[in-house]
């Protein structure tokens, strides 16, 4: 299920989550059917609150709903997917092999 507080900003190529006057983002490049995740950025004062994981869950659910395949070039996203292989179905087959999921 997607997180209603997270919005996709296609003009900026990022998913955005505003928290406490700060903005956590996941940047991407969209080339259907592929969604390349390039970076996950959480402001330092918001770190350690599970915000990056919350963003990852949202992006994965949104990609699945839109029939997109994730290309996780972002180190955080790659590590998240290795810890959560249940999301392998939304990951591009080449990256499944690279990540071992």
Short mmCIF file of C-alpha atoms in Angstrom, two decimals:
data_model
loop_
_atom_site.label_atom_id
_atom_site.label_comp_id
_atom_site.label_asym_id
_atom_site.label_seq_id
_atom_site.Cartn_x
_atom_site.Cartn_y
_atom_site.Cartn_z
CA UNK A 1 0.00 0.00 0.00
CA UNK A 2 1.34 3.42 -0.92
CA UNK A 3 1.95 6.10 1.68
CA UNK A 4 -0.41 9.07 1.15
CA UNK A 5 2.12 11.54 2.59
CA UNK A 6 4.67 10.66 -0.11
CA UNK A 7 4.13 12.31 -3.46
CA UNK A 8 5.64 11.71 -6.85
CA UNK A 9 7.01 14.92 -8.36
CA UNK A 10 7.55 13.93 -12.01
CA UNK A 11 8.89 17.38 -12.94
CA UNK A 12 11.77 16.90 -10.47
CA UNK A 13 12.04 13.13 -11.04
CA UNK A 14 11.64 12.33 -7.37
CA UNK A 15 9.34 10.97 -4.74
CA UNK A 16 9.08 13.44 -1.87
CA UNK A 17 8.22 13.11 1.81
CA UNK A 18 8.07 16.39 3.76
CA UNK A 19 8.79 15.96 7.48
CA UNK A 20 9.39 18.68 10.08
CA UNK A 21 10.17 21.32 7.46
CA UNK A 22 12.68 19.03 5.70
CA UNK A 23 12.33 17.00 2.50
CA UNK A 24 13.39 13.36 2.13
CA UNK A 25 13.53 12.19 -1.48
CA UNK A 26 14.09 9.25 -3.78
CA UNK A 27 15.35 10.40 -7.17
CA UNK A 28 14.66 8.43 -10.33
CA UNK A 29 14.82 8.24 -14.09
CA UNK A 30 11.67 6.91 -15.72
CA UNK A 31 11.88 5.10 -19.04
CA UNK A 32 8.86 2.75 -19.10
CA UNK A 33 8.75 -0.04 -18.27
CA UNK A 34 11.85 0.78 -16.20
CA UNK A 35 12.16 3.00 -13.14
CA UNK A 36 15.82 3.58 -12.29
CA UNK A 37 16.26 4.56 -8.65
CA UNK A 38 19.35 6.76 -8.53
CA UNK A 39 19.50 8.17 -5.01
CA UNK A 40 17.78 8.16 -1.63
CA UNK A 41 18.35 11.31 0.42
CA UNK A 42 17.21 11.82 4.00
CA UNK A 43 18.26 15.01 5.80
CA UNK A 44 20.79 14.25 8.53
CA UNK A 45 18.58 15.39 11.39
CA UNK A 46 15.87 12.93 10.25
CA UNK A 47 18.16 9.90 10.00
CA UNK A 48 17.46 6.82 12.11
CA UNK A 49 13.67 7.16 11.95
CA UNK A 50 13.01 4.62 9.19
CA UNK A 51 12.23 7.31 6.64
CA UNK A 52 14.34 5.81 3.84
CA UNK A 53 12.64 2.44 4.35
CA UNK A 54 9.24 4.14 4.33
CA UNK A 55 10.12 5.78 1.01
CA UNK A 56 11.40 2.48 -0.41
CA UNK A 57 8.16 0.66 0.48
CA UNK A 58 6.13 3.40 -1.18
CA UNK A 59 8.24 3.45 -4.36
CA UNK A 60 8.09 -0.35 -4.66
CA UNK A 61 4.29 -0.38 -4.22
CA UNK A 62 3.87 2.45 -6.71
CA UNK A 63 6.12 0.77 -9.28
CA UNK A 64 4.19 -2.48 -8.92
CA UNK A 65 0.86 -0.67 -9.34
CA UNK A 66 2.18 1.02 -12.50
CA UNK A 67 3.72 -2.19 -13.94
CA UNK A 68 7.22 -0.72 -13.76
CA UNK A 69 10.45 -2.61 -13.10
CA UNK A 70 12.91 -1.16 -10.60
CA UNK A 71 16.56 -0.70 -11.59
CA UNK A 72 18.16 -0.06 -8.18
CA UNK A 73 21.42 1.78 -8.81
CA UNK A 74 21.03 3.61 -5.49
CA UNK A 75 23.14 1.82 -2.82
CA UNK A 76 20.40 2.15 -0.18
CA UNK A 77 17.76 0.70 -2.50
CA UNK A 78 20.02 -2.21 -3.45
CA UNK A 79 20.68 -3.01 0.21
CA UNK A 80 16.97 -2.66 1.05
CA UNK A 81 16.02 -5.13 -1.66
CA UNK A 82 18.64 -7.63 -0.49
CA UNK A 83 17.08 -7.46 3.00
CA UNK A 84 13.56 -7.70 1.55
CA UNK A 85 13.69 -10.23 -1.32
CA UNK A 86 9.89 -10.51 -1.22
CA UNK A 87 9.92 -7.48 -3.54
CA UNK A 88 11.97 -9.29 -6.22
CA UNK A 89 8.97 -9.42 -8.58
CA UNK A 90 9.14 -5.64 -9.13
CA UNK A 91 12.93 -5.64 -9.75
CA UNK A 92 14.34 -5.90 -13.26
CA UNK A 93 15.59 -9.50 -13.89
CA UNK A 94 19.17 -8.33 -14.49
CA UNK A 95 19.26 -6.62 -11.10
CA UNK A 96 17.68 -9.65 -9.42
CA UNK A 97 20.75 -11.59 -10.54
CA UNK A 98 23.17 -8.88 -9.46
CA UNK A 99 21.54 -8.62 -6.01
CA UNK A 100 21.05 -12.35 -5.61
CA UNK A 101 17.31 -12.09 -4.99
#
